[in-house]
DNA sequence: GCAATTAATGTTATCGATAACTTTAATCTA
DNA sequence: TAGATTAAAGTTATCGATAACATTAATTGC
C-alpha cells in the first residue's frame, strides 16, 4: 500500500508537507501543492484511516444498534441514521441485537473495541441498564432510541407510544368494538408499557371492562412458535372482536395465526398495530396502523448524537424528542353494528 | 482511556507481557497472567482496535454494499452476511448504493479509506466496472453478489435468474396465460438480462408470440413516479393477462399501480415476480414468486470472501455459486379457462 | 556441576499518520 | 541595511498496539 512517505519521497518533500496538502492545513506554495497532488494521483494514494484514527483519537464512526433488522421500522430508522451520519461526515456501523440482552452486551464490547465515536442504541429493555453503564463508564457518547431505561439520564428519541395506542383503541371503540384484546411486547420495555397504558386509558375512558386475560405479553420479535399465542386466543371466552398488536411484527404473527385458524380479518376479528409494514403496505394497504416517523427517529437520533459528541458532553442539557404517531386507517377493522 | 502501558505500570510488568496475556501468545507464568488480568479488570481495560489494526495491517472489518436497503431480499442477505462474518471473527459494515453509480463510487472510496479487509458487493450493473477496477487496483479482496459484471473475473454468488424466470413464466402458461408482459430492471444488469431471457425462452418454447412493447424496462429500485409505468400499461392493446415483475420491488409498484387504476389482481390481471416480500408474505400470502435463498447469498458470499482473504488471492481458483430459485405458488395468478 | 535448553520476561523498532516545535529562506520595515 | 516578520518547508515525538530480537533466570542432561 502506498503511504504518505512514498508520496513524500517521489515528490521530494517531507511527509509533513504531504499531510498538509491532504488536509489543507498550514502554508503550502501552489507549486508544491500541485506537485504533491499529481504524485498522489499517479500512485493512487489513499490515506490510511487507521493511522489517522490512532493519532486523532477519533474514528468518525458511529454505531447503530437496533433490536430487529427484519423489522421495516428499524430498516427505515437505519436509512435516516445513514443519511444523517453521512451529512455530518461520519460513517455508520450497524448491529442487530435480536431483542437479546447477551447479543447486546456483545455488541457493546465490539463498539468499545472499534472505538466508535458514538452510539445510537435501541435497548432491548430495562435490563439493558448494565450495558448502558458500560458505555457510560468508558465515556462513549450515546443516544437512546425508541425505549427509555429507568435510571438512565441521556439524549433520547421516542415515539408517542401512549397517544398512538390510545388512537388505535379509540378507533376500535368508535367502530363499535368493546371486547378488545392486546398482544404486547415485554413489560420490561418502556414503549410496551406505554402502549398498554394508552390502550387501557382509552378503554377506561369509554367505560369498557376488560378481563385481565385479554392481555398477552410476549416478545416484540418474531415468534418461533405460534402455539402459545394460539393457546391464549383459544382460551378467551368470549372471543375478542378486536386485537391491538404492540408492534408490526406481532401484528404479522397474529395475522399468520388467524389464517392458520381460519379466522378471517376483519370479518371475524379486527386487528390494528403500531408501526407500518414497509413498502408492501402500499401495494396491499390492509392493516390499520399507528404509523411512526421511523426515518426521523434515525435522522434526529444521529443528529443529537453528533451534537453531543461535538459538545464533549459538557454543557449541553439532555434532550428528549417525542415524535407523534399518526393513525393510518385501512381495512383491518370491521364496523360493528 | 486506559492503555496497555497503564496496565503494565500498575501490574509491574512490561507492555509486551500485557499484550501476551491479552492475545494468549508466548509463555506467561500463571501468576503474572492472573495478576495482569486482575489489573485489566480493575481498570476496565479495552484494547484499542485502532492501534492493533495499524500494526497488524488488517481491520477484521468486512463491508457489505447493497443496492437497496428497503428491499427485504437485501435485508435477509445482510442477516446471512452478518452471521457469517461473526462466525469468522469479522465485523460487518453496511452501505446502500440505492442503485446509483455515484453513491457506489463514494462507498468504494469509504471502503478504501476504512481499510476494510474485503467487500461483498452487489454492483449497480455493468457500468460498475470502473468502481470494481478501483478495488482491484488497491488489491482489496471482493466477492460479487447477485449480478455479474462483464470483464470481471472473481468469486461470485448468483441466483439462477434464467431458470427462475422460466419457472414463473411456465406457471403462467400452465394457467392458460398467453398475453404475458414483463416489467424488468435495467438491461445493464446481468440478472435482469437473464430474467428476460428465461421469460422469453419459456414463451418461445410454447409457441407464444410476444409484441416487443410488452416489455418495459425501468430500474429495480422503488419508482418515485408511477406515470411512465401507467402510460406503458395503458397503451398496450390488447391488455396482457399477466405480468412478470423482474423483482419484488417492481411487483409492489405494479400492484400499487393496478390498485390505483382499479384493476383487480388476479381477476383482471395476474402478477408474479422474483424474490419474496419478507415476513408479511407469511401473514398475507398473496404474490406468487420465485423465491431466492437470500440468507444463503449473504452467508456464502461472506464465506467465500473470508476464504479469499485467507488465501491471499494466490492459488484459489475463482468460485461461482449459483443458488436455485424456487417457485412459491400463492394467489396472484388466475387460472384462465 | 556446568554447558545447553527452555521458560519467562523485557527492549526496541514499527505500523502511517499528525501535532508541536524548529529551521531556512524570503520579504518587510524603519 | 540590519533586524524583525512571515512564508514554506522540515524534524521529532506521539498515538497504542505487536513483531522480532535480547535478556535473564530456572531447569535439564550427561
mmCIF file of C-alpha atoms (C1' of nucleotides) in Angstrom, chain C residues 2-30:
data_model
loop_
_atom_site.group_PDB
_atom_site.id
_atom_site.type_symbol
_atom_site.label_atom_id
_atom_site.label_comp_id
_atom_site.label_asym_id
_atom_site.label_seq_id
_atom_site.Cartn_x
_atom_site.Cartn_y
_atom_site.Cartn_z
ATOM 1 C "C1'" DC C 2 28.471 -26.944 34.158
ATOM 2 C "C1'" DA C 3 27.081 -26.191 29.359
ATOM 3 C "C1'" DA C 4 22.753 -26.350 26.938
ATOM 4 C "C1'" DT C 5 17.897 -25.737 26.929
ATOM 5 C "C1'" DT C 6 13.840 -23.682 27.928
ATOM 6 C "C1'" DA C 7 10.701 -20.668 30.346
ATOM 7 C "C1'" DA C 8 9.514 -16.055 31.354
ATOM 8 C "C1'" DT C 9 10.008 -11.542 30.638
ATOM 9 C "C1'" DG C 10 11.989 -7.115 28.750
ATOM 10 C "C1'" DT C 11 13.679 -3.712 24.847
ATOM 11 C "C1'" DT C 12 13.455 -1.621 20.623
ATOM 12 C "C1'" DA C 13 11.535 -0.757 16.196
ATOM 13 C "C1'" DT C 14 7.482 -0.375 13.575
ATOM 14 C "C1'" DC C 15 2.696 0.440 11.519
ATOM 15 C "C1'" DG C 16 1.065 5.559 8.944
ATOM 16 C "C1'" DA C 17 -0.481 9.400 10.093
ATOM 17 C "C1'" DT C 18 -0.473 14.340 12.676
ATOM 18 C "C1'" DA C 19 0.881 17.868 16.444
ATOM 19 C "C1'" DA C 20 4.179 20.743 18.055
ATOM 20 C "C1'" DC C 21 8.230 22.615 17.518
ATOM 21 C "C1'" DT C 22 12.350 24.043 14.591
ATOM 22 C "C1'" DT C 23 14.749 25.615 10.646
ATOM 23 C "C1'" DT C 24 15.571 28.046 6.474
ATOM 24 C "C1'" DA C 25 14.655 31.412 3.107
ATOM 25 C "C1'" DA C 26 12.228 35.310 1.580
ATOM 26 C "C1'" DT C 27 10.108 39.713 2.479
ATOM 27 C "C1'" DC C 28 9.315 43.786 5.046
ATOM 28 C "C1'" DT C 29 10.262 47.837 7.917
ATOM 29 C "C1'" DA C 30 12.369 51.942 9.825
#
